CSV table of C-alpha atoms in Angstrom, one decimal:
chain,number,residue,atom,x,y,z
A,19,MET,CA,95.4,30.0,57.1
A,20,ALA,CA,99.2,30.7,56.6
A,21,ASP,CA,101.6,29.8,59.1
A,22,TYR,CA,103.6,33.2,60.0
A,23,GLY,CA,106.3,31.7,61.9
A,24,ASN,CA,107.6,35.4,63.3
A,25,ILE,CA,104.6,36.2,65.3
A,26,ILE,CA,105.3,36.4,69.2
A,27,THR,CA,103.0,37.3,72.1
A,28,ALA,CA,103.1,40.5,74.1
A,29,GLY,CA,104.9,38.7,77.0
A,30,GLN,CA,107.5,37.8,74.5
A,31,LEU,CA,108.2,40.9,73.6
A,32,LEU,CA,108.2,42.6,77.1
A,33,ARG,CA,111.1,39.7,78.2
A,34,ASP,CA,113.1,41.0,74.9
A,35,LEU,CA,112.6,44.7,75.6
A,36,GLU,CA,113.9,43.9,78.9
A,37,ARG,CA,117.0,42.6,77.5
A,38,GLY,CA,117.7,45.4,75.4
A,39,ARG,CA,116.4,43.5,72.2
A,40,VAL,CA,114.8,45.8,69.7
A,41,GLU,CA,113.9,45.3,66.3
A,42,PRO,CA,113.5,47.7,63.0
A,43,CYS,CA,109.9,46.7,62.3
A,44,TYR,CA,107.0,45.5,64.6
A,45,PHE,CA,103.3,44.9,63.7
A,46,PHE,CA,101.1,44.9,66.7
A,47,PHE,CA,97.7,43.4,66.4
A,48,GLY,CA,94.6,42.1,68.5
A,49,PRO,CA,92.1,44.0,70.6
A,50,GLU,CA,93.8,44.3,73.7
A,51,ASP,CA,95.0,48.1,73.8
A,52,VAL,CA,96.0,48.3,77.4
A,53,LEU,CA,98.7,45.6,76.6
A,54,VAL,CA,99.6,47.8,73.4
A,55,ASP,CA,99.9,51.0,75.2
A,56,ARG,CA,102.5,49.4,77.9
A,57,ALA,CA,104.4,47.8,75.2
A,58,LEU,CA,104.7,51.3,73.5
A,59,ALA,CA,106.1,52.8,76.7
A,60,ARG,CA,108.4,49.9,77.4
A,61,LEU,CA,109.9,50.2,73.5
A,62,LYS,CA,110.3,53.8,74.0
A,63,GLN,CA,112.4,53.3,77.2
A,64,ALA,CA,114.1,50.5,75.8
A,65,ALA,CA,114.9,51.8,72.4
A,66,LEU,CA,115.4,55.8,73.2
A,67,ASP,CA,117.5,57.7,75.7
A,68,PRO,CA,115.2,59.8,78.0
A,69,ALA,CA,117.1,63.0,77.3
A,70,ALA,CA,116.0,62.9,73.4
A,71,ALA,CA,113.0,60.6,73.7
A,72,ASP,CA,110.1,63.3,72.9
A,73,PHE,CA,112.6,64.5,70.0
A,74,ASN,CA,112.8,60.9,68.3
A,75,TRP,CA,109.0,59.4,68.9
A,76,ASP,CA,106.3,59.9,66.5
A,77,VAL,CA,102.8,58.7,66.4
A,78,PHE,CA,100.4,59.0,64.0
A,79,ARG,CA,96.7,57.7,63.4
A,80,ALA,CA,95.8,56.4,60.0
A,81,ASP,CA,92.0,56.9,61.1
A,82,ASP,CA,92.5,60.5,61.4
A,83,ASP,CA,90.8,62.5,59.0
A,84,GLU,CA,93.5,65.1,59.0
A,85,VAL,CA,96.2,62.8,59.2
A,86,ASN,CA,99.5,64.6,57.7
A,87,TRP,CA,101.2,62.1,55.4
A,88,VAL,CA,103.7,64.4,54.3
A,89,ALA,CA,104.5,64.7,58.1
A,90,PHE,CA,104.3,60.7,58.5
A,91,SER,CA,106.8,60.2,55.3
A,92,ASP,CA,109.1,63.0,56.8
A,93,ALA,CA,109.3,61.2,60.3
A,94,LEU,CA,110.0,57.8,58.3
A,95,ASN,CA,112.8,59.5,56.3
A,96,SER,CA,114.2,61.9,59.0
A,97,LEU,CA,117.6,61.0,60.9
A,98,PRO,CA,117.6,61.0,64.6
A,99,LEU,CA,117.7,64.4,66.9
A,100,MET,CA,120.9,63.9,69.2
A,101,ALA,CA,120.1,60.0,69.4
A,102,ALA,CA,120.9,56.7,68.0
A,103,ARG,CA,117.4,56.0,66.4
A,104,ARG,CA,114.1,57.4,66.1
A,105,VAL,CA,110.9,55.6,66.8
A,106,VAL,CA,107.5,56.1,64.2
A,107,VAL,CA,104.3,54.7,65.4
A,108,LEU,CA,101.2,54.3,63.0
A,109,LYS,CA,98.1,53.4,65.0
A,110,ARG,CA,95.4,51.9,62.8
A,111,ALA,CA,97.7,51.1,60.0
A,112,GLY,CA,95.3,49.0,57.9
A,113,LYS,CA,93.4,52.1,56.8
A,114,ALA,CA,97.0,53.4,55.5
A,115,GLY,CA,96.8,50.2,53.3
A,116,GLN,CA,93.7,51.8,51.7
A,117,VAL,CA,95.7,54.7,50.4
A,118,LYS,CA,97.9,53.6,47.5
A,119,SER,CA,100.8,56.0,47.8
A,120,VAL,CA,101.0,55.8,51.8
A,121,ALA,CA,100.7,51.6,51.6
A,122,GLY,CA,103.7,51.8,48.9
A,123,LEU,CA,105.5,54.1,51.3
A,124,ILE,CA,105.1,51.8,54.3
A,125,GLU,CA,105.8,48.5,52.2
A,126,ARG,CA,109.1,50.0,51.2
A,127,ALA,CA,109.9,50.9,54.8
A,128,VAL,CA,109.4,47.3,56.0
A,129,GLU,CA,111.2,46.0,53.3
A,130,SER,CA,114.4,48.0,53.7
A,131,PRO,CA,114.7,48.5,57.4
A,132,SER,CA,117.1,51.5,58.5
A,133,PRO,CA,119.1,51.1,61.3
A,134,ASP,CA,118.6,54.1,62.6
A,135,ARG,CA,114.8,53.6,62.8
A,136,ILE,CA,112.2,51.7,64.3
A,137,LEU,CA,108.8,51.5,62.6
A,138,VAL,CA,105.6,50.0,64.8
A,139,LEU,CA,102.6,49.9,62.7
A,140,ILE,CA,99.4,48.7,64.7
A,141,ASP,CA,95.9,47.3,63.9
A,142,PRO,CA,93.7,45.8,66.3
A,143,ASP,CA,91.1,44.6,63.5
A,144,LEU,CA,93.5,42.3,61.8
A,145,ASP,CA,91.5,39.2,60.7
A,146,LEU,CA,94.7,36.5,60.9
A,147,LYS,CA,92.8,34.0,59.3
A,148,LYS,CA,91.8,36.0,56.3
A,149,PRO,CA,94.6,38.8,56.0
A,150,LYS,CA,94.5,41.4,53.6
A,151,ALA,CA,97.6,41.7,51.0
A,152,PHE,CA,98.8,44.8,52.9
A,153,HIS,CA,98.7,42.7,56.3
A,154,LYS,CA,100.2,40.0,54.7
A,155,LYS,CA,103.5,42.0,54.0
A,156,LEU,CA,103.6,43.4,57.3
A,157,LEU,CA,103.1,39.6,58.8
A,158,GLU,CA,105.9,38.5,56.7
A,159,ARG,CA,108.2,41.5,56.8
A,160,CYS,CA,107.8,42.5,60.7
A,161,VAL,CA,108.0,41.1,64.0
A,162,ALA,CA,104.3,40.4,64.8
A,163,VAL,CA,103.1,40.7,68.2
A,164,GLU,CA,99.8,39.5,69.0
A,165,PHE,CA,97.9,41.4,71.9
A,166,ALA,CA,94.9,39.0,72.5
A,167,HIS,CA,92.7,39.5,75.4
A,168,PRO,CA,94.4,37.4,78.6
A,169,LYS,CA,92.7,34.5,79.5
A,170,PRO,CA,91.0,34.7,82.9
A,171,ALA,CA,93.5,32.9,85.1
A,172,GLU,CA,95.6,35.8,83.7
A,173,LEU,CA,93.5,38.7,84.8
A,174,GLN,CA,94.4,38.7,88.1
A,175,ARG,CA,98.1,38.9,87.5
A,176,HIS,CA,97.6,42.0,85.1
A,177,LEU,CA,95.3,43.6,87.9
A,178,ARG,CA,98.1,43.4,90.6
A,179,ASP,CA,100.6,44.6,88.0
A,180,PHE,CA,98.4,47.5,87.5
A,181,ALA,CA,98.3,48.0,91.6
A,182,VAL,CA,101.9,47.8,91.9
A,183,GLY,CA,102.4,50.6,89.1
A,184,PHE,CA,100.2,52.7,91.1
A,185,GLY,CA,102.0,52.1,94.2
A,186,LYS,CA,99.3,50.1,95.9
A,187,GLU,CA,98.6,46.4,97.1
A,188,ILE,CA,95.4,44.7,96.2
A,189,GLU,CA,93.6,42.1,98.6
A,190,GLU,CA,92.6,38.7,97.1
A,191,GLU,CA,89.0,39.3,98.2
A,192,ALA,CA,89.1,42.7,96.8
A,193,LEU,CA,90.5,41.2,93.4
A,194,SER,CA,87.6,38.8,93.3
A,195,ARG,CA,85.0,41.7,93.6
A,196,ILE,CA,86.6,43.7,91.2
A,197,LEU,CA,86.8,40.7,88.5
A,198,THR,CA,83.5,39.5,89.1
A,199,ASP,CA,82.0,43.2,88.6
A,200,SER,CA,84.1,43.9,85.4
A,201,SER,CA,83.9,43.1,81.7
A,202,PRO,CA,86.8,40.6,80.7
A,203,GLY,CA,88.8,43.5,78.9
A,204,LEU,CA,91.4,45.1,80.8
A,205,ARG,CA,90.7,48.6,79.4
A,206,ASP,CA,87.6,48.1,81.9
A,207,LEU,CA,89.5,46.8,84.7
A,208,LEU,CA,92.1,49.4,84.9
A,209,SER,CA,89.7,52.4,85.0
A,210,LYS,CA,87.9,50.6,88.0
A,211,LEU,CA,91.2,50.3,89.7
A,212,GLU,CA,91.9,54.2,89.0
A,213,VAL,CA,89.1,55.3,90.5
A,214,LEU,CA,89.8,53.0,93.6
A,215,VAL,CA,93.3,54.3,93.8
A,216,PHE,CA,91.5,58.0,93.9
A,217,TYR,CA,89.3,56.5,96.8
A,218,VAL,CA,91.8,55.2,98.9
A,219,GLY,CA,93.9,58.1,98.9
A,220,ASP,CA,96.9,57.2,100.7
A,221,LYS,CA,96.5,53.7,102.1
A,222,PRO,CA,98.8,51.4,100.9
A,223,VAL,CA,96.4,48.6,100.3
A,224,ILE,CA,92.9,48.2,98.6
A,225,GLU,CA,90.9,46.2,100.7
A,226,ALA,CA,87.3,44.6,99.8
A,227,ARG,CA,85.5,46.9,102.0
A,228,ASP,CA,87.0,49.8,100.2
A,229,VAL,CA,85.5,48.3,97.0
A,230,GLU,CA,82.1,47.7,98.7
A,231,ALA,CA,82.1,51.4,100.0
A,232,CYS,CA,83.2,53.3,97.1
A,233,SER,CA,78.9,54.0,96.4
A,234,VAL,CA,79.5,55.7,93.4
A,235,PHE,CA,82.0,53.3,91.7
A,236,SER,CA,80.3,52.3,88.4
A,237,ARG,CA,79.1,55.9,87.8
A,238,GLU,CA,83.0,57.3,88.4
A,239,VAL,CA,84.4,54.5,86.1
A,240,GLU,CA,82.2,55.7,83.0
A,241,ILE,CA,83.5,59.4,83.8
A,242,PHE,CA,86.9,58.4,83.5
A,243,LYS,CA,86.2,56.5,80.6
A,244,LEU,CA,84.5,59.3,78.8
A,245,LEU,CA,87.7,61.3,79.8
A,246,GLU,CA,89.9,58.6,78.4
A,247,ALA,CA,87.9,58.1,74.9
A,248,LEU,CA,88.0,62.4,74.6
A,249,GLY,CA,91.9,62.2,75.5
A,250,ARG,CA,92.5,59.5,72.7
A,251,ARG,CA,90.0,61.5,70.2
A,252,ASP,CA,88.1,58.3,70.1
A,253,PRO,CA,84.5,59.3,68.9
A,254,THR,CA,83.2,55.6,68.8
A,255,MET,CA,84.2,55.0,72.7
A,256,THR,CA,83.1,58.6,73.4
A,257,ARG,CA,79.7,58.1,72.2
A,258,LEU,CA,79.1,54.7,73.7
A,259,THR,CA,80.2,55.9,77.2
A,260,LEU,CA,78.5,58.9,77.0
A,261,GLY,CA,75.6,57.0,76.6
A,262,GLN,CA,76.5,54.8,79.3
A,263,LEU,CA,76.7,57.6,81.7
A,264,LEU,CA,73.5,59.0,80.8
A,265,GLN,CA,71.6,55.8,81.5
A,266,ARG,CA,73.2,56.2,85.1
A,267,ARG,CA,72.1,60.0,85.6
A,268,ALA,CA,75.6,61.2,85.9
A,269,ASP,CA,75.7,64.6,87.4
A,270,THR,CA,76.1,67.3,85.1
A,271,GLY,CA,78.3,69.8,87.0
A,272,GLY,CA,80.5,66.7,88.6
A,273,LEU,CA,81.4,65.7,84.8
A,274,ILE,CA,81.8,69.2,83.5
A,275,HIS,CA,84.6,69.9,86.2
A,276,LEU,CA,86.3,66.9,85.9
A,277,LEU,CA,86.4,67.2,82.2
A,278,TYR,CA,87.5,70.8,82.6
A,279,ARG,CA,90.7,69.5,85.1
A,280,GLN,CA,91.6,67.3,82.4
A,281,VAL,CA,91.5,69.8,79.7
A,282,TRP,CA,93.4,72.6,81.9
A,283,ALA,CA,96.2,69.9,82.9
A,284,LEU,CA,96.8,69.1,79.3
A,285,TYR,CA,96.9,72.6,78.3
A,286,ARG,CA,99.6,73.1,80.8
A,287,MET,CA,101.3,70.1,79.9
A,288,LYS,CA,101.5,71.4,76.0
A,289,TYR,CA,102.6,74.8,77.1
A,290,LEU,CA,105.5,73.0,79.2
A,291,GLN,CA,106.3,70.6,76.0
A,292,GLU,CA,106.3,73.9,73.6
A,293,LYS,CA,108.8,75.9,76.0
A,294,SER,CA,111.2,72.7,75.8
A,295,VAL,CA,111.0,72.3,79.8
A,296,PRO,CA,112.2,68.8,80.4
A,297,PRO,CA,109.4,66.1,81.0
A,298,GLY,CA,110.8,65.3,84.2
A,299,GLN,CA,110.2,68.6,85.6
A,300,TRP,CA,106.5,68.8,84.5
A,301,GLN,CA,105.3,67.2,87.7
A,302,ALA,CA,106.9,69.6,90.1
A,303,GLN,CA,104.9,72.7,87.9
A,304,LEU,CA,102.1,70.6,87.8
A,305,ASN,CA,101.4,69.0,91.0
A,306,LEU,CA,99.3,66.1,89.6
A,307,LYS,CA,97.8,63.7,91.9
A,308,PRO,CA,98.0,60.7,91.8
A,309,ALA,CA,101.0,60.7,89.9
A,310,PHE,CA,100.0,58.6,87.5
A,311,LEU,CA,97.7,61.2,86.0
A,312,GLU,CA,100.8,62.9,84.6
A,313,ARG,CA,101.6,59.3,82.4
A,314,ARG,CA,98.1,59.2,81.4
A,315,TYR,CA,97.8,63.1,80.2
A,316,ARG,CA,101.1,62.8,78.1
A,317,GLU,CA,99.9,59.6,76.2
A,318,TYR,CA,96.9,62.2,74.8
A,319,LEU,CA,99.4,65.2,74.4
A,320,PRO,CA,99.9,63.9,70.6
A,321,ASN,CA,96.6,64.3,70.0
A,322,TYR,CA,95.7,68.0,70.2
A,323,THR,CA,97.3,71.1,69.8
A,324,ARG,CA,97.5,74.0,72.4
A,325,ARG,CA,94.9,76.0,70.3
A,326,GLU,CA,92.3,73.1,70.3
A,327,LEU,CA,92.9,72.6,74.3
A,328,GLY,CA,92.1,76.2,74.6
A,329,LEU,CA,89.0,76.1,72.5
A,330,SER,CA,88.2,73.2,74.8
A,331,LEU,CA,88.4,75.1,78.0
A,332,GLU,CA,85.9,77.9,76.1
A,333,ILE,CA,83.3,75.1,75.3
A,334,LEU,CA,83.3,73.9,78.8
A,335,ALA,CA,83.1,76.9,80.3
A,336,GLN,CA,80.3,78.0,77.9
A,337,VAL,CA,78.3,74.9,78.4
A,338,ASP,CA,78.5,75.3,82.2
A,339,LEU,CA,77.0,78.7,81.9
A,340,THR,CA,74.5,77.8,79.5
A,341,ARG,CA,73.4,75.0,82.0
A,342,LYS,CA,73.3,77.3,85.1
A,343,THR,CA,71.5,79.9,83.6
A,344,LEU,CA,69.1,78.6,80.9
A,345,ALA,CA,66.4,75.8,81.1
A,346,VAL,CA,68.0,73.0,79.2
A,347,ASP,CA,68.2,69.5,78.8
A,348,ASP,CA,70.8,67.8,80.4
A,349,GLN,CA,71.2,65.1,78.0
A,350,GLN,CA,71.4,67.2,74.8
A,351,VAL,CA,74.1,69.2,76.7
A,352,PHE,CA,76.1,66.5,77.3
A,353,TRP,CA,75.9,65.2,73.6
A,354,THR,CA,76.4,69.0,71.9
A,355,MET,CA,79.4,69.3,74.5
A,356,THR,CA,81.2,66.2,73.5
A,357,GLU,CA,80.6,66.5,69.9
A,358,ARG,CA,82.3,69.7,70.0
A,359,LEU,CA,85.1,68.4,72.2
A,360,LEU,CA,86.1,65.6,69.7
A,361,ASN,CA,86.8,68.6,67.4
A,362,PRO,CA,87.2,72.0,68.7
A,363,ALA,CA,88.8,73.8,65.9
A,364,GLY,CA,86.5,72.7,63.4
A,365,ARG,CA,83.4,73.6,65.4
A,366,ALA,CA,85.3,76.8,66.1
A,367,LYS,CA,85.3,77.4,61.8
A,368,GLN,CA,81.7,76.6,61.6
A,369,GLU,CA,80.7,78.9,64.4
């Protein structure tokens, strides 16, 4: 395996950003997407003025069938708007390496970095032992940051950090119970903690008895994971999570209600964004509770147009009416509904 001396850890990256040190090109790799999301949020804070951040922050997904490579090229070559620099993020960058013209565009960008642009390339599937030629160039030219799964001893620290982010403390015994009942990934831990934050309400401390008393803990976690997978337009995770929900016999009406609430919030946020309402004023108009929902929903906004969100609301209303008025199988309703929600505009064209 080649020695790529410029690889740093996620912790090192966060420390650099806290000092205000940013680089013109990053290559994020590794499976821990929760830490990637946190790093992107910190990078946005460190690199961009809040007043102009949304105008100079572009996110693309190379695995999206409808990815607009012309828009990606324009973002790479455009000057910042009312700011010193802009940030361009490309997720699943390995897929772009399979498109010769796009791979060439990216390689030129990393070989000749611009002082007014920060390029972030993300690929969780890099094989560091046998990297492809495209990945090798990214490892050599960019500051490479590895986002590995935390070691068991680090999970408690991350869980405490998440709790502080929600304005909560968490007792040692409650920590142990959550870690015992969870998979080692941070995504699962974060999902369970979000459910607990809802459950405890205004209580400042999450106790072991809260974990015990939350009788629908596992089922609610799966519902939140489904909301997240749909928000990210991740078909693999959506189908996997739906299968887990069906095994747990999730309440059909409750699930549709939660989905409708999320899509409605996204629709309203998209409207405020299009009307150029400053993001700092959104919460006052939306009144989302708990407050972390606003941050989560904002992550999903680039994944949908307002038309798609409107179509999603129509899909959910139709599905709810169907299950209330016709003798239909709940499992079939769920599968059909989620497939339509993953691509609402495409389904509308077919119909």
